[in-house]
């Protein structure tokens, strides 16, 4: 008999189809827009989900609710020991539309070392963060002198055949907004889609302010002045608005480097189409990056609850997913956790 799937639908009719799993809160970088230089309180090892626990929760999302995509994140996912073992477990999960589409977001610093084993284990797609091409600025923004390793990591990801390899660039006014064209040029030349991300109020040090946000309109206008672009049709639930270079890029129409994306969280929220939910490294379930409430699934799992009981908790949590974040409203409350603790 064919398996039956339930759909996870929130009060606003949005189908939940994408799960972000943070595999660790730790990181080998200290990006200024994410973590403090020192003083992060790391989770105790025993409080972090084991691979078996992650697999069990992920199985419920994929096999019961037909979640199509899982993205591993952190912290920095590649600092978790034996990550390919987890990837191998998750890549075997099959939902109604076939095997789960497994992706990872990484800072790329050790990609050269892990790309092959992650690919062999079943990882399909990677997003690598790269906010600047200037070595000094890279050092300032990440507090690590790792630009060359990240650039090499991007090449390694392409060589092993992750498809696609995308670049995430957080743009902060006064820091790297003078590099929009350089980053666009990098994407065209290296044949990768660069996704420009609006700076969000999720930095641990609380230095975010509206004036530091470079909005989608400005990003596209500046790039368009050098490399004319046009918007591509509707993005569905994907967070990025996508634009194609009118000249087709340097690697042909439709190639990764013939496009850019912008994630306009602040100036043009896409909450109406959001299909995402998140699990933090300690197994807390969140229905929005900016949610102020989370649901502890790991304690439930460790106390011996059945899959049905955990599924009830997931459904109850999804019933609280709000219509959208309130960043531009006076009553916006920053989550108490920062990006690396949430699993961005
Ligand atoms: N360590 C990995 C990395 O940096 O790619 C994965 C985790 S990181 C939290 C996920 C993504 O969130 C990265 O692309 C990072 O640039 C982005 N990010 C972190 N803090 C942010 C902020 N305050 N605003 C916007 N994006 C942010
Ligand atoms: Fe680490 Fe990623 Fe946060 Fe940078 S953005 S500090 S690489 S988790």
Short mmCIF file of C-alpha atoms and ligand atoms in Angstrom, two decimals:
data_model
loop_
_atom_site.label_atom_id
_atom_site.label_comp_id
_atom_site.label_asym_id
_atom_site.label_seq_id
_atom_site.Cartn_x
_atom_site.Cartn_y
_atom_site.Cartn_z
CA UNK A 1 0.00 0.00 0.00
CA UNK A 2 1.32 3.43 -0.87
CA UNK A 3 2.33 5.54 2.11
CA UNK A 4 -0.04 8.36 3.00
CA UNK A 5 1.25 11.82 3.79
CA UNK A 6 -0.26 14.51 5.90
CA UNK A 7 0.48 18.10 5.08
CA UNK A 8 1.76 20.51 7.64
CA UNK A 9 -0.28 23.65 7.06
CA UNK A 10 -0.15 26.77 9.21
CA UNK A 11 -3.13 28.99 10.13
CA UNK A 12 -2.49 31.16 7.07
CA UNK A 13 -2.65 28.22 4.65
CA UNK A 14 1.09 28.00 4.03
CA UNK A 15 2.41 24.46 3.48
CA UNK A 16 5.55 23.70 5.44
CA UNK A 17 8.00 22.10 3.02
CA UNK A 18 11.44 23.20 4.13
CA UNK A 19 13.29 22.34 7.34
CA UNK A 20 16.50 24.02 8.48
CA UNK A 21 18.47 21.99 10.98
CA UNK A 22 21.26 23.52 13.02
CA UNK A 23 23.81 20.79 13.74
CA UNK A 24 25.94 22.89 16.08
CA UNK A 25 25.97 26.32 17.71
CA UNK A 26 29.78 26.46 17.39
CA UNK A 27 31.76 28.16 14.67
CA UNK A 28 35.32 28.69 13.50
CA UNK A 29 34.48 32.30 12.45
CA UNK A 30 33.19 35.24 14.46
CA UNK A 31 31.34 37.31 11.86
CA UNK A 32 30.54 40.72 13.30
CA UNK A 33 26.93 40.56 12.06
CA UNK A 34 26.38 37.24 13.83
CA UNK A 35 28.61 36.47 16.83
CA UNK A 36 30.61 38.39 19.43
CA UNK A 37 34.39 38.08 19.29
CA UNK A 38 34.45 36.33 22.65
CA UNK A 39 32.05 35.25 25.31
CA UNK A 40 29.63 33.00 23.43
CA UNK A 41 28.15 30.48 25.84
CA UNK A 42 28.36 27.16 23.98
CA UNK A 43 25.81 24.45 24.50
CA UNK A 44 26.94 21.44 26.48
CA UNK A 45 27.70 18.52 24.19
CA UNK A 46 25.01 16.44 25.91
CA UNK A 47 22.41 19.14 25.18
CA UNK A 48 23.04 19.00 21.42
CA UNK A 49 21.00 16.60 19.30
CA UNK A 50 22.82 13.39 18.38
CA UNK A 51 22.78 12.25 14.75
CA UNK A 52 20.20 9.59 15.66
CA UNK A 53 17.96 12.22 17.26
CA UNK A 54 18.28 14.53 14.26
CA UNK A 55 17.47 11.64 11.95
CA UNK A 56 14.40 10.65 13.94
CA UNK A 57 12.96 14.16 13.93
CA UNK A 58 13.85 14.70 10.26
CA UNK A 59 12.15 11.42 9.38
CA UNK A 60 8.88 12.66 10.89
CA UNK A 61 9.07 15.85 8.83
CA UNK A 62 9.92 14.08 5.57
CA UNK A 63 8.01 10.82 5.79
CA UNK A 64 4.93 12.01 7.67
CA UNK A 65 4.61 15.56 6.44
CA UNK A 66 6.27 15.40 3.04
CA UNK A 67 8.85 18.08 3.78
CA UNK A 68 10.85 18.30 0.55
CA UNK A 69 14.04 20.09 1.51
CA UNK A 70 16.38 19.95 4.48
CA UNK A 71 19.18 22.47 4.90
CA UNK A 72 21.96 21.84 7.41
CA UNK A 73 23.25 24.95 9.06
CA UNK A 74 24.61 26.23 12.35
CA UNK A 75 26.82 27.74 13.72
CA UNK A 76 29.19 26.26 11.21
CA UNK A 77 27.95 22.80 10.22
CA UNK A 78 31.37 21.58 9.07
CA UNK A 79 32.82 21.90 12.58
CA UNK A 80 30.53 19.07 13.70
CA UNK A 81 32.61 15.88 13.76
CA UNK A 82 31.65 13.14 11.31
CA UNK A 83 29.13 15.33 9.47
CA UNK A 84 29.11 12.99 6.42
CA UNK A 85 27.63 10.28 8.67
CA UNK A 86 24.63 12.51 9.34
CA UNK A 87 24.38 13.50 5.68
CA UNK A 88 24.33 9.87 4.72
CA UNK A 89 21.48 9.14 7.15
CA UNK A 90 19.40 12.13 6.03
CA UNK A 91 19.96 11.64 2.32
CA UNK A 92 18.17 8.29 2.57
CA UNK A 93 14.92 9.88 3.73
CA UNK A 94 12.22 9.66 1.08
CA UNK A 95 9.10 11.79 0.92
CA UNK A 96 6.16 11.83 -1.50
CA UNK A 97 8.22 13.48 -4.22
CA UNK A 98 11.25 11.25 -3.81
CA UNK A 99 14.45 11.56 -1.80
CA UNK A 100 14.75 14.67 0.31
CA UNK A 101 16.70 17.50 -1.28
CA UNK A 102 19.61 17.96 1.09
CA UNK A 103 21.49 21.25 1.24
CA UNK A 104 23.97 22.97 3.55
CA UNK A 105 24.93 26.55 4.33
CA UNK A 106 28.61 26.92 5.26
CA UNK A 107 31.31 29.54 5.60
CA UNK A 108 33.35 27.37 3.24
CA UNK A 109 36.65 27.65 5.11
CA UNK A 110 37.19 23.87 5.25
CA UNK A 111 35.21 23.00 2.14
CA UNK A 112 38.30 21.79 0.29
CA UNK A 113 38.75 19.14 3.00
CA UNK A 114 35.16 17.95 3.29
CA UNK A 115 33.53 18.53 -0.10
CA UNK A 116 34.20 15.11 -1.51
CA UNK A 117 33.00 13.11 1.50
CA UNK A 118 29.87 15.25 1.83
CA UNK A 119 29.08 14.78 -1.86
CA UNK A 120 29.62 11.02 -1.60
CA UNK A 121 27.34 10.94 1.44
CA UNK A 122 24.48 12.49 -0.54
CA UNK A 123 24.64 16.26 -0.01
CA UNK A 124 23.22 17.96 -3.12
CA UNK A 125 23.52 21.73 -2.79
CA UNK A 126 25.66 24.22 -0.90
CA UNK A 127 25.48 27.89 -0.12
CA UNK A 128 28.82 29.39 0.82
CA UNK A 129 29.00 32.71 2.63
CA UNK A 130 31.31 35.33 1.11
CA UNK A 131 30.68 38.98 1.94
CA UNK A 132 33.81 40.58 0.54
CA UNK A 133 36.67 39.87 -1.85
CA UNK A 134 39.08 42.09 0.03
CA UNK A 135 41.35 40.15 2.37
CA UNK A 136 41.63 42.87 5.02
CA UNK A 137 37.90 43.48 5.05
CA UNK A 138 37.23 39.74 5.13
CA UNK A 139 39.44 39.52 8.21
CA UNK A 140 37.56 42.42 9.81
CA UNK A 141 34.09 41.02 9.00
CA UNK A 142 34.73 37.41 10.02
CA UNK A 143 37.57 38.08 12.48
CA UNK A 144 39.49 35.34 10.66
CA UNK A 145 42.10 35.64 7.89
CA UNK A 146 40.49 32.92 5.79
CA UNK A 147 39.55 34.54 2.48
CA UNK A 148 41.86 32.35 0.40
CA UNK A 149 40.55 29.15 1.99
CA UNK A 150 36.97 30.21 1.34
CA UNK A 151 37.71 31.03 -2.31
CA UNK A 152 39.39 27.66 -2.64
CA UNK A 153 36.43 26.05 -0.87
CA UNK A 154 34.08 27.52 -3.47
CA UNK A 155 36.20 25.96 -6.22
CA UNK A 156 36.23 22.63 -4.37
CA UNK A 157 32.43 22.69 -4.07
CA UNK A 158 32.14 23.26 -7.82
CA UNK A 159 34.71 20.59 -8.64
CA UNK A 160 32.90 17.83 -6.73
CA UNK A 161 29.67 18.78 -8.46
CA UNK A 162 27.36 20.34 -5.87
CA UNK A 163 24.53 21.74 -7.91
CA UNK A 164 23.95 24.52 -7.38
CA UNK A 165 26.76 26.24 -5.49
CA UNK A 166 25.42 29.63 -4.39
CA UNK A 167 27.16 32.48 -2.63
CA UNK A 168 25.52 34.28 0.32
CA UNK A 169 26.67 37.86 0.82
CA UNK A 170 25.27 39.86 3.74
CA UNK A 171 25.48 43.54 2.82
CA UNK A 172 26.02 46.06 5.60
CA UNK A 173 26.12 49.79 4.89
CA UNK A 174 29.51 51.33 5.45
CA UNK A 175 31.19 47.94 5.55
CA UNK A 176 30.87 46.12 2.22
CA UNK A 177 28.21 48.01 0.25
CA UNK A 178 31.02 49.31 -1.96
CA UNK A 179 31.56 45.76 -3.22
CA UNK A 180 28.21 45.06 -4.90
CA UNK A 181 29.75 45.23 -8.37
CA UNK A 182 32.84 43.24 -7.38
CA UNK A 183 30.66 40.48 -5.94
CA UNK A 184 28.42 40.48 -9.02
CA UNK A 185 31.52 40.27 -11.21
CA UNK A 186 32.81 37.38 -9.10
CA UNK A 187 29.55 35.48 -9.65
CA UNK A 188 29.65 36.09 -13.40
CA UNK A 189 33.27 35.03 -13.71
CA UNK A 190 33.17 32.02 -11.38
CA UNK A 191 29.74 30.94 -12.65
CA UNK A 192 27.97 30.99 -9.29
CA UNK A 193 24.73 32.72 -8.32
CA UNK A 194 25.44 35.41 -5.74
CA UNK A 195 22.60 36.10 -3.32
CA UNK A 196 22.72 39.46 -1.63
CA UNK A 197 21.16 39.32 1.85
CA UNK A 198 19.74 42.31 3.69
CA UNK A 199 21.33 42.65 7.12
CA UNK A 200 18.89 41.38 9.77
CA UNK A 201 18.59 42.28 13.48
CA UNK A 202 20.05 38.94 14.58
CA UNK A 203 23.62 39.93 15.42
CA UNK A 204 24.73 38.92 18.91
CA UNK A 205 26.20 42.33 19.73
CA UNK A 206 23.06 44.25 18.88
CA UNK A 207 24.71 46.77 16.54
CA UNK A 208 22.02 46.29 13.88
CA UNK A 209 20.11 49.43 13.00
CA UNK A 210 17.89 50.27 10.10
CA UNK A 211 20.50 52.64 8.66
CA UNK A 212 22.88 49.70 8.16
CA UNK A 213 20.45 47.85 5.92
CA UNK A 214 21.11 48.13 2.21
CA UNK A 215 17.76 47.39 0.62
CA UNK A 216 16.95 45.32 -2.44
CA UNK A 217 16.07 48.36 -4.54
CA UNK A 218 19.46 49.96 -4.01
CA UNK A 219 21.33 46.68 -4.55
CA UNK A 220 19.59 45.98 -7.84
CA UNK A 221 19.84 49.59 -9.02
CA UNK A 222 23.60 49.69 -8.49
CA UNK A 223 24.24 46.35 -10.17
CA UNK A 224 21.86 47.21 -13.00
CA UNK A 225 23.86 50.36 -13.75
CA UNK A 226 26.88 48.22 -14.61
CA UNK A 227 25.34 44.89 -15.60
CA UNK A 228 21.74 45.45 -16.74
CA UNK A 229 19.35 42.92 -15.19
CA UNK A 230 15.67 42.03 -15.36
CA UNK A 231 13.59 40.36 -12.69
CA UNK A 232 12.78 36.69 -13.18
CA UNK A 233 9.21 35.43 -12.65
CA UNK A 234 7.78 34.56 -9.23
CA UNK A 235 9.99 32.76 -6.82
CA UNK A 236 7.33 30.64 -5.04
CA UNK A 237 8.40 29.98 -1.47
CA UNK A 238 12.12 30.63 -2.08
CA UNK A 239 13.35 33.63 -0.09
CA UNK A 240 15.34 35.24 -2.90
CA UNK A 241 14.02 37.46 -5.67
CA UNK A 242 16.04 36.53 -8.72
CA UNK A 243 17.32 38.65 -11.58
CA UNK A 244 19.02 37.67 -14.85
CA UNK A 245 21.81 39.56 -16.54
CA UNK A 246 20.48 40.79 -19.87
CA UNK A 247 23.73 39.80 -21.57
CA UNK A 248 23.28 36.20 -20.36
CA UNK A 249 26.41 36.30 -18.20
CA UNK A 250 29.76 34.86 -19.21
CA UNK A 251 28.79 31.19 -19.16
CA UNK A 252 25.59 31.24 -21.15
CA UNK A 253 21.91 31.91 -20.59
CA UNK A 254 20.52 30.00 -17.60
CA UNK A 255 23.97 29.25 -16.13
CA UNK A 256 24.37 29.96 -12.38
CA UNK A 257 26.55 32.98 -13.12
CA UNK A 258 23.90 34.50 -15.36
CA UNK A 259 21.74 35.32 -12.34
CA UNK A 260 21.80 37.05 -8.98
CA UNK A 261 19.40 36.80 -6.07
CA UNK A 262 18.40 39.26 -3.37
CA UNK A 263 16.90 38.23 -0.03
CA UNK A 264 14.88 41.29 0.95
CA UNK A 265 13.89 40.28 4.50
CA UNK A 266 13.69 43.86 5.74
CA UNK A 267 12.54 46.02 2.84
CA UNK A 268 10.21 43.52 1.14
CA UNK A 269 9.34 40.73 3.56
CA UNK A 270 8.40 37.46 1.87
CA UNK A 271 6.64 36.00 4.91
CA UNK A 272 3.42 35.47 2.94
CA UNK A 273 5.12 32.68 0.99
CA UNK A 274 7.24 31.27 3.82
CA UNK A 275 7.37 27.46 3.90
CA UNK A 276 10.20 27.16 6.42
CA UNK A 277 10.58 25.88 9.94
CA UNK A 278 13.72 25.34 12.01
CA UNK A 279 15.31 23.06 14.56
CA UNK A 280 18.05 24.56 16.71
CA UNK A 281 21.10 22.48 17.68
CA UNK A 282 19.51 21.74 21.06
CA UNK A 283 16.34 20.48 19.42
CA UNK A 284 14.08 23.48 19.86
CA UNK A 285 11.53 23.84 17.08
CA UNK A 286 10.97 27.35 15.70
CA UNK A 287 8.38 28.46 13.17
CA UNK A 288 10.16 31.71 12.26
CA UNK A 289 13.69 33.12 12.60
CA UNK A 290 12.16 36.00 14.51
CA UNK A 291 9.79 33.92 16.66
CA UNK A 292 10.03 34.64 20.37
CA UNK A 293 8.67 31.22 21.31
CA UNK A 294 10.21 27.82 20.64
CA UNK A 295 9.06 24.27 21.27
CA UNK A 296 11.41 21.78 22.91
CA UNK A 297 11.22 18.59 20.85
CA UNK A 298 14.46 17.06 22.13
CA UNK A 299 13.28 16.76 25.74
CA UNK A 300 10.07 15.17 24.46
CA UNK A 301 12.06 12.73 22.39
CA UNK A 302 14.46 11.89 25.21
CA UNK A 303 11.59 11.33 27.62
CA UNK A 304 10.38 8.49 25.39
CA UNK A 305 7.51 10.10 23.50
CA UNK A 306 6.28 8.26 20.40
CA UNK A 307 6.44 9.69 16.89
CA UNK A 308 2.69 10.41 17.12
CA UNK A 309 3.19 12.44 20.29
CA UNK A 310 6.07 14.38 18.77
CA UNK A 311 4.03 14.97 15.63
CA UNK A 312 1.27 16.44 17.84
CA UNK A 313 3.81 18.85 19.27
CA UNK A 314 4.99 19.83 15.79
CA UNK A 315 1.41 20.47 14.66
CA UNK A 316 0.64 22.51 17.77
CA UNK A 317 3.76 24.59 17.14
CA UNK A 318 2.97 25.15 13.45
CA UNK A 319 -0.48 26.35 14.53
CA UNK A 320 1.31 29.28 16.19
CA UNK A 321 3.29 30.35 13.09
CA UNK A 322 2.56 34.00 12.71
CA UNK A 323 1.71 35.83 9.51
CA UNK A 324 5.04 37.60 9.35
CA UNK A 325 7.86 39.21 11.27
CA UNK A 326 7.39 42.67 12.75
CA UNK A 327 10.82 44.16 12.06
CA UNK A 328 9.48 47.37 10.61
CA UNK A 329 6.87 47.78 13.37
CA UNK A 330 7.26 49.63 16.67
CA UNK A 331 6.34 46.49 18.65
CA UNK A 332 9.15 44.37 17.11
CA UNK A 333 11.00 42.38 19.76
CA UNK A 334 14.38 40.93 18.84
CA UNK A 335 14.64 37.20 19.54
CA UNK A 336 16.86 36.54 22.55
CA UNK A 337 19.06 34.29 20.40
CA UNK A 338 21.34 35.44 17.61
CA UNK A 339 21.72 34.01 14.11
CA UNK A 340 24.31 31.35 14.95
CA UNK A 341 22.11 30.04 17.75
CA UNK A 342 18.99 29.94 15.61
CA UNK A 343 20.32 28.19 12.54
CA UNK A 344 20.11 30.88 9.89
N1 LIG B 1 28.15 29.33 9.33
C1 LIG B 1 27.43 29.13 8.14
C2 LIG B 1 27.57 30.35 7.23
O1 LIG B 1 28.00 31.39 7.69
O2 LIG B 1 27.23 30.21 6.05
C3 LIG B 1 25.97 28.80 8.36
C4 LIG B 1 25.25 29.52 9.46
S1 LIG B 1 25.03 31.25 9.17
C5 LIG B 1 24.18 31.74 10.64
C6 LIG B 1 23.79 31.22 7.88
C7 LIG B 1 23.68 32.46 7.05
O3 LIG B 1 23.18 33.51 7.85
C8 LIG B 1 24.99 32.93 6.46
O4 LIG B 1 24.85 33.13 5.06
C9 LIG B 1 25.23 34.25 7.15
O5 LIG B 1 25.91 35.15 6.32
C10 LIG B 1 23.82 34.70 7.44
N2 LIG B 1 23.71 35.67 8.52
C11 LIG B 1 24.28 35.61 9.75
N3 LIG B 1 23.95 36.69 10.48
C12 LIG B 1 23.15 37.46 9.71
C13 LIG B 1 22.47 38.71 9.89
N4 LIG B 1 22.54 39.38 11.04
N5 LIG B 1 21.73 39.19 8.86
C14 LIG B 1 21.63 38.51 7.70
N6 LIG B 1 22.22 37.32 7.47
C15 LIG B 1 22.99 36.81 8.44
FE1 LIG B 2 29.86 31.54 11.99
FE2 LIG B 2 28.20 31.60 9.92
FE3 LIG B 2 27.78 33.15 12.10
FE4 LIG B 2 29.81 33.71 10.50
S1 LIG B 2 27.62 33.77 9.94
S2 LIG B 2 29.88 33.61 12.76
S3 LIG B 2 30.43 31.73 9.82
S4 LIG B 2 27.69 30.97 12.02
#
